[in-house]
Every structure is written in C-alpha cells, then in structure tokens.
Amino acid sequence: MKSAKSGAQFHEDKDTHQDEHEDEHRHGDEHAPVPLRDQIEDLVDWVAEIAADTNLSEADWIPLHEKSESVSANLKANRGDLTEEQLRELESLCQLIDDTIPKIPEQLPDLRTPTS
C-alpha cells in the first residue's frame, strides 16, 4: 500500500493472462504498466463478491460488503496518490478480511435427511 501511495507501477509479465480491466488500462499497449492503485481498487471491488461466493453467514458477509463499498467509493472519489486516511481504510479492510476468514465454515452443513 505504501508503494501505491508513492505512485509505484505494477508491471505484468508479457506471458501473464490479462483480463478485460487490465486491457482497458493499457489502451492497446500490452506492455504498458498498470498503476498499482488501479490494482488495489480492483481488489477492493472484488472483496464483497468473493465473500458472497463463500458460505459465510449473512451477518459475517454484510460488514465486508459495507466496508469494501465505503473504501471503494473513497478511492474513486479521491484519485491520485493514496492519502494516509485511504491507507488506514485499506488496512482496516484487510484486518476485517483477516478477522472474517476463520468464520468461513469448511463446508456447508449436510442438509440431506438421513436414510435408514
């Protein structure tokens, strides 16, 4: 995150798979650097979706959704180098993710009725 604050760039290997969003940043130049900030914004945007794909309870998923939406909105509203406040928000989101991971059940409960 501190690298993103200083405007560091993320360089992809030319053989690495490129998704549509990365292609948008390159504007046709497959070797152009993707700003690290843009990568962070993408990851923040994916948090709620990835959490929703787990079997977290709704009560555990909602805080991740709300926090990621808040951080995402702040990042998009204030472009440029990351501010100290944005870094704190990102770290808080990371901590929430770390705190939530142990709450993910290993598997869904078996809802089948027992057969005799």
mmCIF file of N, CA and C in Angstrom, residues 23-107:
data_model
loop_
_atom_site.group_PDB
_atom_site.id
_atom_site.type_symbol
_atom_site.label_atom_id
_atom_site.label_comp_id
_atom_site.label_asym_id
_atom_site.label_seq_id
_atom_site.Cartn_x
_atom_site.Cartn_y
_atom_site.Cartn_z
ATOM 1 N N ASP A 23 -6.792 -4.722 -19.809
ATOM 2 C CA ASP A 23 -6.715 -4.278 -21.190
ATOM 3 C C ASP A 23 -7.187 -2.835 -21.324
ATOM 4 N N GLU A 24 -8.219 -2.454 -20.540
ATOM 5 C CA GLU A 24 -8.709 -1.086 -20.579
ATOM 6 C C GLU A 24 -7.614 -0.113 -20.168
ATOM 7 N N HIS A 25 -6.820 -0.480 -19.160
ATOM 8 C CA HIS A 25 -5.751 0.403 -18.676
ATOM 9 C C HIS A 25 -4.635 0.542 -19.700
ATOM 10 N N ARG A 26 -4.420 -0.480 -20.480
ATOM 11 C CA ARG A 26 -3.301 -0.474 -21.414
ATOM 12 C C ARG A 26 -3.614 0.303 -22.685
ATOM 13 N N HIS A 27 -4.875 0.421 -23.039
ATOM 14 C CA HIS A 27 -5.269 1.126 -24.253
ATOM 15 C C HIS A 27 -4.480 0.629 -25.456
ATOM 16 N N GLY A 28 -4.399 -0.687 -25.573
ATOM 17 C CA GLY A 28 -3.761 -1.287 -26.733
ATOM 18 C C GLY A 28 -2.292 -1.601 -26.552
ATOM 19 N N ASP A 29 -1.640 -1.095 -25.545
ATOM 20 C CA ASP A 29 -0.221 -1.374 -25.329
ATOM 21 C C ASP A 29 -0.092 -2.473 -24.286
ATOM 22 N N GLU A 30 0.197 -3.697 -24.752
ATOM 23 C CA GLU A 30 0.229 -4.837 -23.836
ATOM 24 C C GLU A 30 1.381 -4.791 -22.840
ATOM 25 N N HIS A 31 2.350 -3.917 -23.048
ATOM 26 C CA HIS A 31 3.490 -3.836 -22.132
ATOM 27 C C HIS A 31 3.452 -2.607 -21.228
ATOM 28 N N ALA A 32 2.387 -1.805 -21.341
ATOM 29 C CA ALA A 32 2.280 -0.607 -20.513
ATOM 30 C C ALA A 32 2.039 -1.012 -19.061
ATOM 31 N N PRO A 33 2.626 -0.300 -18.117
ATOM 32 C CA PRO A 33 2.423 -0.643 -16.705
ATOM 33 C C PRO A 33 0.993 -0.341 -16.254
ATOM 34 N N VAL A 34 0.494 -1.182 -15.370
ATOM 35 C CA VAL A 34 -0.819 -0.966 -14.771
ATOM 36 C C VAL A 34 -0.571 -0.317 -13.414
ATOM 37 N N PRO A 35 -1.132 0.861 -13.175
ATOM 38 C CA PRO A 35 -0.897 1.511 -11.887
ATOM 39 C C PRO A 35 -1.321 0.604 -10.729
ATOM 40 N N LEU A 36 -0.464 0.531 -9.727
ATOM 41 C CA LEU A 36 -0.752 -0.291 -8.558
ATOM 42 C C LEU A 36 -2.048 0.154 -7.897
ATOM 43 N N ARG A 37 -2.312 1.433 -7.897
ATOM 44 C CA ARG A 37 -3.554 1.946 -7.315
ATOM 45 C C ARG A 37 -4.769 1.312 -7.993
ATOM 46 N N ASP A 38 -4.715 1.179 -9.318
ATOM 47 C CA ASP A 38 -5.824 0.556 -10.044
ATOM 48 C C ASP A 38 -5.983 -0.907 -9.641
ATOM 49 N N GLN A 39 -4.870 -1.575 -9.409
ATOM 50 C CA GLN A 39 -4.929 -2.970 -8.958
ATOM 51 C C GLN A 39 -5.575 -3.050 -7.570
ATOM 52 N N ILE A 40 -5.227 -2.125 -6.694
ATOM 53 C CA ILE A 40 -5.811 -2.086 -5.350
ATOM 54 C C ILE A 40 -7.309 -1.830 -5.443
ATOM 55 N N GLU A 41 -7.713 -0.874 -6.278
ATOM 56 C CA GLU A 41 -9.140 -0.587 -6.445
ATOM 57 C C GLU A 41 -9.894 -1.823 -6.930
ATOM 58 N N ASP A 42 -9.310 -2.554 -7.866
ATOM 59 C CA ASP A 42 -9.948 -3.777 -8.358
ATOM 60 C C ASP A 42 -10.124 -4.790 -7.229
ATOM 61 N N LEU A 43 -9.086 -4.978 -6.448
ATOM 62 C CA LEU A 43 -9.163 -5.944 -5.346
ATOM 63 C C LEU A 43 -10.230 -5.544 -4.328
ATOM 64 N N VAL A 44 -10.278 -4.273 -4.000
ATOM 65 C CA VAL A 44 -11.295 -3.789 -3.055
ATOM 66 C C VAL A 44 -12.688 -4.046 -3.628
ATOM 67 N N ASP A 45 -12.861 -3.787 -4.923
ATOM 68 C CA ASP A 45 -14.161 -4.012 -5.559
ATOM 69 C C ASP A 45 -14.568 -5.486 -5.530
ATOM 70 N N TRP A 46 -13.608 -6.379 -5.524
ATOM 71 C CA TRP A 46 -13.906 -7.817 -5.548
ATOM 72 C C TRP A 46 -14.194 -8.405 -4.172
ATOM 73 N N VAL A 47 -13.861 -7.713 -3.112
ATOM 74 C CA VAL A 47 -13.990 -8.276 -1.759
ATOM 75 C C VAL A 47 -15.393 -8.804 -1.482
ATOM 76 N N ALA A 48 -16.403 -7.978 -1.678
ATOM 77 C CA ALA A 48 -17.773 -8.401 -1.367
ATOM 78 C C ALA A 48 -18.212 -9.554 -2.252
ATOM 79 N N GLU A 49 -17.837 -9.514 -3.530
ATOM 80 C CA GLU A 49 -18.225 -10.581 -4.447
ATOM 81 C C GLU A 49 -17.579 -11.913 -4.062
ATOM 82 N N ILE A 50 -16.312 -11.858 -3.732
ATOM 83 C CA ILE A 50 -15.612 -13.083 -3.330
ATOM 84 C C ILE A 50 -16.197 -13.605 -2.018
ATOM 85 N N ALA A 51 -16.446 -12.716 -1.064
ATOM 86 C CA ALA A 51 -17.035 -13.135 0.206
ATOM 87 C C ALA A 51 -18.418 -13.742 -0.008
ATOM 88 N N ALA A 52 -19.172 -13.180 -0.946
ATOM 89 C CA ALA A 52 -20.510 -13.708 -1.224
ATOM 90 C C ALA A 52 -20.448 -15.105 -1.824
ATOM 91 N N ASP A 53 -19.346 -15.429 -2.465
ATOM 92 C CA ASP A 53 -19.181 -16.762 -3.061
ATOM 93 C C ASP A 53 -18.777 -17.812 -2.029
ATOM 94 N N THR A 54 -18.508 -17.390 -0.818
ATOM 95 C CA THR A 54 -18.205 -18.348 0.248
ATOM 96 C C THR A 54 -19.511 -18.721 0.940
ATOM 97 N N ASN A 55 -19.422 -19.571 1.923
ATOM 98 C CA ASN A 55 -20.617 -19.917 2.690
ATOM 99 C C ASN A 55 -20.637 -19.187 4.031
ATOM 100 N N LEU A 56 -20.148 -17.943 4.017
ATOM 101 C CA LEU A 56 -20.255 -17.088 5.198
ATOM 102 C C LEU A 56 -21.732 -16.816 5.492
ATOM 103 N N SER A 57 -22.028 -16.640 6.752
ATOM 104 C CA SER A 57 -23.388 -16.226 7.096
ATOM 105 C C SER A 57 -23.579 -14.787 6.632
ATOM 106 N N GLU A 58 -24.826 -14.397 6.470
ATOM 107 C CA GLU A 58 -25.123 -13.029 6.040
ATOM 108 C C GLU A 58 -24.581 -12.021 7.052
ATOM 109 N N ALA A 59 -24.678 -12.360 8.329
ATOM 110 C CA ALA A 59 -24.188 -11.457 9.372
ATOM 111 C C ALA A 59 -22.675 -11.234 9.268
ATOM 112 N N ASP A 60 -21.943 -12.225 8.776
ATOM 113 C CA ASP A 60 -20.497 -12.079 8.613
ATOM 114 C C ASP A 60 -20.129 -11.447 7.270
ATOM 115 N N TRP A 61 -21.000 -11.604 6.278
ATOM 116 C CA TRP A 61 -20.736 -11.067 4.952
ATOM 117 C C TRP A 61 -21.031 -9.566 4.874
ATOM 118 N N ILE A 62 -22.079 -9.120 5.514
ATOM 119 C CA ILE A 62 -22.512 -7.718 5.417
ATOM 120 C C ILE A 62 -21.410 -6.729 5.815
ATOM 121 N N PRO A 63 -20.695 -6.920 6.918
ATOM 122 C CA PRO A 63 -19.627 -5.956 7.242
ATOM 123 C C PRO A 63 -18.548 -5.863 6.150
ATOM 124 N N LEU A 64 -18.209 -6.993 5.526
ATOM 125 C CA LEU A 64 -17.235 -6.958 4.431
ATOM 126 C C LEU A 64 -17.780 -6.172 3.250
ATOM 127 N N HIS A 65 -19.026 -6.412 2.934
ATOM 128 C CA HIS A 65 -19.665 -5.700 1.828
ATOM 129 C C HIS A 65 -19.682 -4.189 2.093
ATOM 130 N N GLU A 66 -20.145 -3.814 3.271
ATOM 131 C CA GLU A 66 -20.251 -2.386 3.598
ATOM 132 C C GLU A 66 -18.886 -1.704 3.632
ATOM 133 N N LYS A 67 -17.904 -2.356 4.242
ATOM 134 C CA LYS A 67 -16.570 -1.759 4.335
ATOM 135 C C LYS A 67 -15.932 -1.641 2.956
ATOM 136 N N SER A 68 -16.054 -2.668 2.133
ATOM 137 C CA SER A 68 -15.437 -2.600 0.807
ATOM 138 C C SER A 68 -16.119 -1.542 -0.066
ATOM 139 N N GLU A 69 -17.441 -1.385 0.063
ATOM 140 C CA GLU A 69 -18.149 -0.352 -0.683
ATOM 141 C C GLU A 69 -17.679 1.042 -0.250
ATOM 142 N N SER A 70 -17.509 1.234 1.034
ATOM 143 C CA SER A 70 -17.059 2.517 1.563
ATOM 144 C C SER A 70 -15.643 2.846 1.080
ATOM 145 N N VAL A 71 -14.747 1.875 1.202
ATOM 146 C CA VAL A 71 -13.356 2.088 0.780
ATOM 147 C C VAL A 71 -13.304 2.346 -0.729
ATOM 148 N N SER A 72 -14.058 1.572 -1.486
ATOM 149 C CA SER A 72 -14.083 1.731 -2.935
ATOM 150 C C SER A 72 -14.564 3.129 -3.331
ATOM 151 N N ALA A 73 -15.633 3.585 -2.716
ATOM 152 C CA ALA A 73 -16.160 4.909 -3.026
ATOM 153 C C ALA A 73 -15.132 5.993 -2.708
ATOM 154 N N ASN A 74 -14.450 5.856 -1.578
ATOM 155 C CA ASN A 74 -13.435 6.824 -1.192
ATOM 156 C C ASN A 74 -12.276 6.829 -2.184
ATOM 157 N N LEU A 75 -11.845 5.650 -2.610
ATOM 158 C CA LEU A 75 -10.738 5.571 -3.564
ATOM 159 C C LEU A 75 -11.109 6.218 -4.891
ATOM 160 N N LYS A 76 -12.338 5.983 -5.332
ATOM 161 C CA LYS A 76 -12.770 6.516 -6.625
ATOM 162 C C LYS A 76 -13.026 8.025 -6.566
ATOM 163 N N ALA A 77 -13.428 8.512 -5.407
ATOM 164 C CA ALA A 77 -13.710 9.937 -5.257
ATOM 165 C C ALA A 77 -12.437 10.769 -5.142
ATOM 166 N N ASN A 78 -11.393 10.178 -4.631
ATOM 167 C CA ASN A 78 -10.143 10.901 -4.386
ATOM 168 C C ASN A 78 -9.006 10.227 -5.139
ATOM 169 N N ARG A 79 -8.852 10.580 -6.390
ATOM 170 C CA ARG A 79 -7.813 9.993 -7.243
ATOM 171 C C ARG A 79 -6.442 10.547 -6.876
ATOM 172 N N GLY A 80 -5.429 9.999 -7.490
ATOM 173 C CA GLY A 80 -4.070 10.452 -7.221
ATOM 174 C C GLY A 80 -3.400 9.532 -6.219
ATOM 175 N N ASP A 81 -2.333 10.010 -5.637
ATOM 176 C CA ASP A 81 -1.624 9.210 -4.649
ATOM 177 C C ASP A 81 -2.542 8.908 -3.470
ATOM 178 N N LEU A 82 -2.366 7.730 -2.889
ATOM 179 C CA LEU A 82 -3.172 7.355 -1.729
ATOM 180 C C LEU A 82 -2.834 8.263 -0.554
ATOM 181 N N THR A 83 -3.868 8.695 0.125
ATOM 182 C CA THR A 83 -3.679 9.520 1.318
ATOM 183 C C THR A 83 -3.468 8.610 2.525
ATOM 184 N N GLU A 84 -3.030 9.200 3.615
ATOM 185 C CA GLU A 84 -2.866 8.433 4.852
ATOM 186 C C GLU A 84 -4.211 7.850 5.297
ATOM 187 N N GLU A 85 -5.288 8.619 5.146
ATOM 188 C CA GLU A 85 -6.620 8.140 5.512
ATOM 189 C C GLU A 85 -7.012 6.935 4.661
ATOM 190 N N GLN A 86 -6.749 6.989 3.360
ATOM 191 C CA GLN A 86 -7.065 5.860 2.489
ATOM 192 C C GLN A 86 -6.245 4.631 2.862
ATOM 193 N N LEU A 87 -4.985 4.837 3.191
ATOM 194 C CA LEU A 87 -4.151 3.716 3.632
ATOM 195 C C LEU A 87 -4.709 3.086 4.913
ATOM 196 N N ARG A 88 -5.146 3.928 5.847
ATOM 197 C CA ARG A 88 -5.744 3.403 7.087
ATOM 198 C C ARG A 88 -7.016 2.619 6.780
ATOM 199 N N GLU A 89 -7.845 3.131 5.863
ATOM 200 C CA GLU A 89 -9.070 2.421 5.485
ATOM 201 C C GLU A 89 -8.752 1.077 4.837
ATOM 202 N N LEU A 90 -7.751 1.053 3.974
ATOM 203 C CA LEU A 90 -7.350 -0.193 3.334
ATOM 204 C C LEU A 90 -6.837 -1.197 4.366
ATOM 205 N N GLU A 91 -6.033 -0.711 5.300
ATOM 206 C CA GLU A 91 -5.532 -1.591 6.351
ATOM 207 C C GLU A 91 -6.670 -2.113 7.221
ATOM 208 N N SER A 92 -7.654 -1.277 7.474
ATOM 209 C CA SER A 92 -8.824 -1.697 8.247
ATOM 210 C C SER A 92 -9.608 -2.764 7.492
ATOM 211 N N LEU A 93 -9.761 -2.600 6.186
ATOM 212 C CA LEU A 93 -10.438 -3.612 5.373
ATOM 213 C C LEU A 93 -9.656 -4.921 5.392
ATOM 214 N N CYS A 94 -8.348 -4.824 5.261
ATOM 215 C CA CYS A 94 -7.508 -6.034 5.323
ATOM 216 C C CYS A 94 -7.661 -6.739 6.671
ATOM 217 N N GLN A 95 -7.710 -5.971 7.746
ATOM 218 C CA GLN A 95 -7.889 -6.556 9.078
ATOM 219 C C GLN A 95 -9.253 -7.230 9.187
ATOM 220 N N LEU A 96 -10.291 -6.607 8.648
ATOM 221 C CA LEU A 96 -11.625 -7.200 8.663
ATOM 222 C C LEU A 96 -11.634 -8.513 7.882
ATOM 223 N N ILE A 97 -10.955 -8.543 6.750
ATOM 224 C CA ILE A 97 -10.846 -9.780 5.972
ATOM 225 C C ILE A 97 -10.159 -10.853 6.809
ATOM 226 N N ASP A 98 -9.030 -10.490 7.434
ATOM 227 C CA ASP A 98 -8.297 -11.446 8.275
ATOM 228 C C ASP A 98 -9.164 -11.964 9.418
ATOM 229 N N ASP A 99 -9.954 -11.080 10.016
ATOM 230 C CA ASP A 99 -10.816 -11.475 11.129
ATOM 231 C C ASP A 99 -11.978 -12.357 10.676
ATOM 232 N N THR A 100 -12.393 -12.197 9.421
ATOM 233 C CA THR A 100 -13.550 -12.934 8.904
ATOM 234 C C THR A 100 -13.174 -14.312 8.374
ATOM 235 N N ILE A 101 -11.979 -14.474 7.879
ATOM 236 C CA ILE A 101 -11.571 -15.743 7.277
ATOM 237 C C ILE A 101 -11.822 -16.942 8.193
ATOM 238 N N PRO A 102 -11.493 -16.874 9.479
ATOM 239 C CA PRO A 102 -11.743 -18.049 10.337
ATOM 240 C C PRO A 102 -13.238 -18.368 10.505
ATOM 241 N N LYS A 103 -14.106 -17.436 10.145
ATOM 242 C CA LYS A 103 -15.546 -17.663 10.288
ATOM 243 C C LYS A 103 -16.139 -18.445 9.120
ATOM 244 N N ILE A 104 -15.353 -18.644 8.059
ATOM 245 C CA ILE A 104 -15.859 -19.369 6.894
ATOM 246 C C ILE A 104 -15.891 -20.858 7.238
ATOM 247 N N PRO A 105 -17.088 -21.443 7.232
ATOM 248 C CA PRO A 105 -17.166 -22.879 7.512
ATOM 249 C C PRO A 105 -16.419 -23.661 6.433
ATOM 250 N N GLU A 106 -15.808 -24.767 6.846
ATOM 251 C CA GLU A 106 -15.060 -25.562 5.884
ATOM 252 C C GLU A 106 -15.968 -26.129 4.803
ATOM 253 N N GLN A 107 -17.169 -26.455 5.180
ATOM 254 C CA GLN A 107 -18.118 -26.962 4.193
ATOM 255 C C GLN A 107 -19.528 -26.628 4.650
#
